[in-house]
Structures are given as C-alpha cells and as structure tokens.
Amino acid sequence: MKVALIGYGKMGHSIESILAERGHEVTARFGRDGIDKQALQKADVAIEFTRPEGAFGNIAACFECSVPVVSGTTGWLARYDEAVKLCEREEGTFLYASNFSLGVNLFFEVNRHLARIMNAYPEYEVDIEEIHHTEKKDAPSGTAITLAEQIEDQLKRKEGWTMDEQHSKEQIHISAKREPDVPGTHIIRYLSEIDTIQIEHTAHSRKGFALGAVLAAEFLPGKKGVYTMKDVLKI
Ligand SMILES: NC(=O)c1ccc[n+]([C@@H]2O[C@H](COP(=O)([O-])OP(=O)(O)OC[C@H]3O[C@@H](n4cnc5c(N)ncnc54)[C@H](OP(=O)(O)O)[C@@H]3O)[C@@H](O)[C@H]2O)c1
C-alpha cells in the first residue's frame, strides 16, 4: 500500500515505523508547508496527524484528490460535521478517531456500559481526569471529550461537560494535567460518600495509536463514505 503522511511529527514518525514493519511504502511526507496534490494523488491512502488549525484543510485536500483519509488530529472537531458533509458531497472516504488504540476503544465500551448502569444510582457523582505530556497543545484531550459524550449519551442525569471547577450538577467535570513523558492516561471516577468506582486506561507508548491508525488505513482503500474505529476493530 502506498501511503502519504500528512504531518511528520511524533505520530508521523511512529506511524512510519509501523508502516515499514507491515510492508507498506511511504510515498509522500507533508508538513506545515502544505500538500503537493500531485504527490498526494499517487497514494492509496493518507494518514493525517497534524495540528487543529490544519486538519480540516488537509482532509478536504484528500477528498479533492480522491484519496481515502485517516485523521487523528484532535482539537478541530467543531468542523467534524462539515467534513462528513464534504466527504458525502465529494464521494470521499474518511475515518476520524479521537483515539486509535485498541485498548481505548475497548475502554470506550466499558465506559458506556458503566454509565448505563449508573442511571439507577444517583448517589454517585462522575468526573473525568486526563494526563498527557507537556507538549500536548489542546486540553481536554479528544479522548476525554469522547468519554464525556459517551457518558452524556448513556447517563440521563448528565448534560454537557466543562473544565470549570464551578459547574452545574448536570455537567461532567473534566480535569486535564500535563506531566513530562506521559503518552496518555484517562480516568473515569464515580464517587459517593461511601466509596469510589474508578476505571482507568494508561497508554505505555504511542505504538498503540500508530498501529490503530495503520489498521484503519489498511481498511479504507476500495470503500466510500465515513467510518469509525468500531468498523475497523469490529467491536
Ligand atoms: N487520535 C489519536 O489516537 C492520537 C494519538 C496521539 C496524538 N494525536 C493527535 O495527533 C496530532 C499530532 O500529534 P503529534 O504528537 O504527532 O504532534 P507533533 O509532534 O507536534 O507533530 C505535528 C506535526 O504536524 C505538522 N503540522 C503542523 N501544522 C500542519 C499543517 N497545517 N499541515 C501539515 N502538517 C502540519 C508539524 O510540523 P512542524 O514540526 O513544522 O510544526 C508537525 O510535524 C495532535 O492533534 C494530537 O493530539 C491523536
């Protein structure tokens, strides 16, 4: 498979190693200087891990060049629905995930299930904590936002999320910590006067994200439309 890497930072480099291990060829690497559309068109699929301000334009360029695109950039999701509509209009192929690791996608399922159970136990208050490396640009993490949206979806007493310490009872509080060399930790805590129930996912390296993104890239060629990691991992 011929792959174009859009964004060649920490994730771009990790993805390149996994692609080499799995016998794929990187035919183009694009950074903040922009995309060469002729070079992009030669790829079977593009993998985009850049910065929030560049993601939408990069994804749109892939639709224009008829190249399926996997995107993992976080912090741009206010334009996700627009990207989906553009994908449909241009008959493109698109897969976005706030987190590509198999473990986090399993954790998402546990989170949904626990939130559903908690409808019957209003004495528990829920909050989310995420910890990432100090170079991470956005807060809270895209994964923490996905976790909050899943809880909101399942737990009837909750609506919306906030990072503000002063929040309403309905809102889910997310706290974001930045510490050196932490690839990504997410904790969901249900606290009552009597006890705490806590689930936690800790990434040990970036390898899980990179492998998931490559599995998504292997899944897309030959397909049309919008997909998620649930389709790739068959969860
Ligand atoms: N979904 C997931 O599973 C997952 C996992 C980990 C990280 N992420 C997200 O992935 C993104 C990248 O993370 P990272 O750790 O690789 O960051 P990084 O090391 O800072 O790399 C970002 C790269 O993108 C380049 N870039 C910036 N703006 C661009 C643009 N408009 N077009 C093309 N390239 C551009 C940067 O170039 P310069 O070096 O020239 O600035 C840099 O090489 C972040 O949003 C992060 O939150 C997602």
Short mmCIF file of C-alpha atoms and ligand atoms in Angstrom, two decimals:
data_model
loop_
_atom_site.label_atom_id
_atom_site.label_comp_id
_atom_site.label_asym_id
_atom_site.label_seq_id
_atom_site.Cartn_x
_atom_site.Cartn_y
_atom_site.Cartn_z
CA MET A 1 0.00 0.00 0.00
CA LYS A 2 1.30 3.49 -0.93
CA VAL A 3 0.77 5.93 1.95
CA ALA A 4 1.01 9.73 2.19
CA LEU A 5 1.84 11.03 5.67
CA ILE A 6 0.29 14.42 6.37
CA GLY A 7 2.10 15.65 9.48
CA TYR A 8 5.52 14.25 10.25
CA GLY A 9 5.90 14.88 13.97
CA LYS A 10 5.88 12.36 16.85
CA MET A 11 2.86 10.45 15.48
CA GLY A 12 4.01 10.69 11.83
CA HIS A 13 7.34 9.07 12.78
CA SER A 14 5.68 6.29 14.88
CA ILE A 15 3.27 5.55 12.02
CA GLU A 16 6.14 5.40 9.52
CA SER A 17 7.85 2.65 11.63
CA ILE A 18 4.66 0.55 11.78
CA LEU A 19 4.07 1.02 8.03
CA ALA A 20 7.61 -0.26 7.33
CA GLU A 21 7.09 -3.28 9.65
CA ARG A 22 3.88 -4.15 7.76
CA GLY A 23 5.46 -3.83 4.30
CA HIS A 24 3.85 -0.55 3.21
CA GLU A 25 5.58 2.27 1.32
CA VAL A 26 5.52 5.94 2.34
CA THR A 27 5.32 7.85 -0.95
CA ALA A 28 4.95 11.41 0.45
CA ARG A 29 5.51 13.30 3.71
CA PHE A 30 3.86 16.70 4.15
CA GLY A 31 4.45 19.20 6.94
CA ARG A 32 3.16 22.67 7.68
CA ASP A 33 4.44 23.93 4.28
CA GLY A 34 1.37 22.32 2.72
CA ILE A 35 0.35 19.48 0.43
CA ASP A 36 1.64 18.80 -3.10
CA LYS A 37 -1.58 17.49 -4.68
CA GLN A 38 0.22 15.64 -7.50
CA ALA A 39 2.26 13.70 -4.94
CA LEU A 40 -0.83 13.09 -2.77
CA GLN A 41 -2.76 11.63 -5.73
CA LYS A 42 -0.17 8.84 -6.10
CA ALA A 43 -1.04 7.43 -2.64
CA ASP A 44 -3.64 4.71 -1.95
CA VAL A 45 -4.43 6.34 1.40
CA ALA A 46 -3.35 9.34 3.51
CA ILE A 47 -2.78 9.42 7.29
CA GLU A 48 -3.22 12.87 8.85
CA PHE A 49 -1.80 13.75 12.32
CA THR A 50 -1.11 17.50 12.38
CA ARG A 51 -2.44 20.45 14.38
CA PRO A 52 -6.05 21.61 14.96
CA GLU A 53 -5.71 24.62 12.61
CA GLY A 54 -4.57 22.49 9.64
CA ALA A 55 -6.70 19.35 9.93
CA PHE A 56 -9.87 20.37 8.07
CA GLY A 57 -7.98 21.80 5.05
CA ASN A 58 -5.79 18.69 4.84
CA ILE A 59 -8.82 16.37 4.95
CA ALA A 60 -10.61 18.47 2.29
CA ALA A 61 -7.50 18.23 0.04
CA CYS A 62 -7.67 14.41 0.29
CA PHE A 63 -11.35 14.41 -0.80
CA GLU A 64 -10.44 16.69 -3.72
CA CYS A 65 -7.66 14.28 -4.76
CA SER A 66 -9.91 11.19 -4.26
CA VAL A 67 -7.51 9.75 -1.68
CA PRO A 68 -9.07 7.98 1.36
CA VAL A 69 -8.00 9.73 4.56
CA VAL A 70 -7.47 8.62 8.16
CA SER A 71 -7.28 11.54 10.59
CA GLY A 72 -6.25 11.52 14.24
CA THR A 73 -5.65 15.22 14.83
CA THR A 74 -7.54 16.42 17.89
CA GLY A 75 -8.98 19.84 18.74
CA TRP A 76 -10.71 20.61 15.39
CA LEU A 77 -13.99 18.71 15.91
CA ALA A 78 -16.22 21.79 15.74
CA ARG A 79 -15.84 21.19 11.94
CA TYR A 80 -16.33 17.38 12.01
CA ASP A 81 -19.95 17.54 10.71
CA GLU A 82 -18.80 19.84 7.90
CA ALA A 83 -16.07 17.31 7.00
CA VAL A 84 -18.67 14.50 6.92
CA LYS A 85 -20.94 16.53 4.57
CA LEU A 86 -17.99 17.40 2.32
CA CYS A 87 -16.97 13.72 2.23
CA GLU A 88 -20.50 12.74 1.13
CA ARG A 89 -20.64 15.52 -1.50
CA GLU A 90 -17.22 14.65 -2.96
CA GLU A 91 -17.82 10.87 -2.64
CA GLY A 92 -14.72 10.63 -0.49
CA THR A 93 -13.56 8.13 2.13
CA PHE A 94 -12.93 9.32 5.68
CA LEU A 95 -12.20 7.86 9.09
CA TYR A 96 -11.64 10.00 12.17
CA ALA A 97 -10.86 8.73 15.69
CA SER A 98 -10.05 10.73 18.80
CA ASN A 99 -8.05 7.67 19.85
CA PHE A 100 -6.84 4.83 17.61
CA SER A 101 -5.64 2.35 20.22
CA LEU A 102 -7.49 -0.98 20.56
CA GLY A 103 -7.33 -0.66 24.37
CA VAL A 104 -9.02 2.76 24.40
CA ASN A 105 -11.72 1.59 22.02
CA LEU A 106 -12.44 -1.34 24.41
CA PHE A 107 -12.33 1.19 27.29
CA PHE A 108 -14.97 3.26 25.42
CA GLU A 109 -17.31 0.24 25.53
CA VAL A 110 -16.72 -0.28 29.28
CA ASN A 111 -17.34 3.46 29.84
CA ARG A 112 -20.70 3.32 28.02
CA HIS A 113 -21.75 0.20 29.94
CA LEU A 114 -20.79 1.63 33.36
CA ALA A 115 -22.61 4.92 32.62
CA ARG A 116 -25.75 2.96 31.65
CA ILE A 117 -25.67 1.02 34.95
CA MET A 118 -25.19 4.23 36.94
CA ASN A 119 -28.63 5.56 35.89
CA ALA A 120 -30.04 3.58 38.85
CA TYR A 121 -27.54 5.02 41.38
CA PRO A 122 -27.84 8.82 41.63
CA GLU A 123 -25.67 8.90 44.79
CA TYR A 124 -22.58 8.58 42.54
CA GLU A 125 -21.08 11.75 41.01
CA VAL A 126 -18.93 11.21 37.91
CA ASP A 127 -15.82 13.05 36.79
CA ILE A 128 -13.05 12.54 34.22
CA GLU A 129 -9.32 13.12 34.57
CA GLU A 130 -6.81 13.05 31.70
CA ILE A 131 -3.00 13.28 31.92
CA HIS A 132 -0.75 13.93 28.90
CA HIS A 133 2.80 15.04 28.05
CA THR A 134 3.64 18.73 28.40
CA GLU A 135 3.88 19.35 24.61
CA LYS A 136 0.20 18.50 24.02
CA LYS A 137 -1.44 21.59 22.50
CA ASP A 138 -5.16 21.01 23.24
CA ALA A 139 -6.99 20.44 26.54
CA PRO A 140 -9.03 18.50 27.37
CA SER A 141 -7.86 15.64 25.14
CA GLY A 142 -10.07 14.49 22.26
CA THR A 143 -10.34 11.13 24.06
CA ALA A 144 -11.64 12.80 27.25
CA ILE A 145 -14.26 14.64 25.18
CA THR A 146 -15.35 11.34 23.55
CA LEU A 147 -15.58 9.72 27.03
CA ALA A 148 -17.69 12.66 28.29
CA GLU A 149 -20.00 12.48 25.25
CA GLN A 150 -20.48 8.73 25.80
CA ILE A 151 -21.41 9.31 29.47
CA GLU A 152 -23.78 12.14 28.48
CA ASP A 153 -25.38 9.80 25.97
CA GLN A 154 -25.98 6.98 28.48
CA LEU A 155 -26.43 8.70 31.88
CA LYS A 156 -29.71 10.62 31.86
CA ARG A 157 -28.79 12.98 34.74
CA LYS A 158 -25.80 14.43 32.80
CA GLU A 159 -25.72 17.06 30.07
CA GLY A 160 -22.57 18.69 28.69
CA TRP A 161 -19.01 18.82 30.02
CA THR A 162 -16.77 21.55 31.36
CA MET A 163 -13.25 22.12 32.69
CA ASP A 164 -14.56 24.82 35.02
CA GLU A 165 -14.35 23.89 38.73
CA GLN A 166 -17.59 25.89 39.24
CA HIS A 167 -20.09 23.82 37.29
CA SER A 168 -23.71 22.79 37.41
CA LYS A 169 -24.76 19.38 38.76
CA GLU A 170 -25.72 18.27 35.25
CA GLN A 171 -22.29 18.96 33.72
CA ILE A 172 -19.47 16.39 33.69
CA HIS A 173 -16.24 17.85 35.06
CA ILE A 174 -13.02 17.11 33.12
CA SER A 175 -9.63 17.93 34.61
CA ALA A 176 -6.51 17.98 32.39
CA LYS A 177 -2.99 17.56 33.80
CA ARG A 178 0.26 17.97 31.87
CA GLU A 179 3.33 15.97 33.02
CA PRO A 180 6.59 15.06 31.22
CA ASP A 181 6.64 11.89 29.04
CA VAL A 182 3.02 10.73 29.61
CA PRO A 183 1.63 9.28 26.31
CA GLY A 184 -1.98 9.42 27.61
CA THR A 185 -3.93 8.41 30.76
CA HIS A 186 -7.72 8.64 31.20
CA ILE A 187 -9.63 8.00 34.43
CA ILE A 188 -13.41 7.87 34.93
CA ARG A 189 -14.38 8.19 38.59
CA TYR A 190 -17.79 7.59 40.20
CA LEU A 191 -17.64 8.97 43.72
CA SER A 192 -20.22 8.51 46.51
CA GLU A 193 -19.98 9.27 50.22
CA ILE A 194 -19.27 5.58 50.82
CA ASP A 195 -16.85 4.56 48.06
CA THR A 196 -15.28 5.22 44.65
CA ILE A 197 -15.59 3.15 41.49
CA GLN A 198 -12.81 4.01 39.02
CA ILE A 199 -11.83 2.77 35.56
CA GLU A 200 -8.51 3.80 34.01
CA HIS A 201 -6.70 3.42 30.70
CA THR A 202 -2.96 4.09 30.59
CA ALA A 203 -1.07 4.12 27.29
CA HIS A 204 2.52 2.89 27.72
CA SER A 205 3.72 4.34 24.38
CA ARG A 206 2.47 5.88 21.12
CA LYS A 207 2.70 2.49 19.40
CA GLY A 208 -0.95 1.60 20.07
CA PHE A 209 -2.21 4.82 18.43
CA ALA A 210 0.12 4.36 15.45
CA LEU A 211 -0.84 0.70 14.92
CA GLY A 212 -4.55 1.56 15.09
CA ALA A 213 -4.10 4.33 12.51
CA VAL A 214 -2.30 1.90 10.17
CA LEU A 215 -5.05 -0.73 10.64
CA ALA A 216 -7.58 1.99 9.72
CA ALA A 217 -5.51 2.90 6.64
CA GLU A 218 -5.43 -0.78 5.57
CA PHE A 219 -9.23 -0.94 6.00
CA LEU A 220 -10.17 2.11 3.84
CA PRO A 221 -8.97 1.55 0.23
CA GLY A 222 -11.83 0.44 -2.02
CA LYS A 223 -14.50 1.88 0.33
CA LYS A 224 -16.60 5.07 0.12
CA GLY A 225 -18.12 7.06 2.97
CA VAL A 226 -17.45 7.78 6.62
CA TYR A 227 -16.16 5.12 9.04
CA THR A 228 -15.12 4.83 12.70
CA MET A 229 -12.75 2.55 14.64
CA LYS A 230 -15.76 0.40 15.57
CA ASP A 231 -15.86 -0.65 11.89
CA VAL A 232 -12.12 -1.37 11.80
CA LEU A 233 -11.85 -3.24 15.11
CA LYS A 234 -15.29 -4.92 14.75
CA ILE A 235 -16.16 -4.05 18.37
N1 LIG B 1 -6.18 10.06 17.59
C1 LIG B 1 -5.16 9.54 18.27
O1 LIG B 1 -5.12 8.34 18.59
C2 LIG B 1 -4.00 10.44 18.63
C3 LIG B 1 -2.89 9.93 19.31
C4 LIG B 1 -1.82 10.79 19.55
C5 LIG B 1 -1.87 12.11 19.12
N2 LIG B 1 -2.98 12.58 18.49
C6 LIG B 1 -3.08 13.94 17.95
O2 LIG B 1 -2.34 13.98 16.74
C7 LIG B 1 -1.88 15.31 16.49
C8 LIG B 1 -0.37 15.27 16.22
O3 LIG B 1 0.30 14.79 17.36
P1 LIG B 1 1.90 14.70 17.38
O4 LIG B 1 2.22 14.21 18.75
O5 LIG B 1 2.42 13.96 16.20
O6 LIG B 1 2.26 16.27 17.26
P2 LIG B 1 3.62 16.91 16.76
O7 LIG B 1 4.79 16.05 17.15
O8 LIG B 1 3.59 18.34 17.21
O9 LIG B 1 3.53 16.85 15.17
C9 LIG B 1 2.61 17.61 14.41
C10 LIG B 1 3.19 17.72 13.01
O10 LIG B 1 2.25 18.34 12.15
C11 LIG B 1 2.93 19.34 11.39
N3 LIG B 1 1.94 20.37 11.01
C12 LIG B 1 1.51 21.43 11.71
N4 LIG B 1 0.57 22.09 11.01
C13 LIG B 1 0.40 21.44 9.84
C14 LIG B 1 -0.41 21.61 8.69
N5 LIG B 1 -1.26 22.63 8.60
N6 LIG B 1 -0.33 20.70 7.68
C15 LIG B 1 0.52 19.66 7.75
N7 LIG B 1 1.34 19.43 8.81
C16 LIG B 1 1.28 20.31 9.84
C17 LIG B 1 4.02 19.85 12.31
O11 LIG B 1 5.02 20.47 11.56
P3 LIG B 1 6.09 21.43 12.31
O12 LIG B 1 7.02 20.50 13.01
O13 LIG B 1 6.70 22.14 11.16
O14 LIG B 1 5.33 22.32 13.25
C18 LIG B 1 4.49 18.54 12.96
O15 LIG B 1 5.40 17.84 12.16
C19 LIG B 1 -2.30 16.12 17.74
O16 LIG B 1 -3.53 16.78 17.46
C20 LIG B 1 -2.51 15.04 18.81
O17 LIG B 1 -3.43 15.44 19.82
C21 LIG B 1 -4.03 11.76 18.25
#
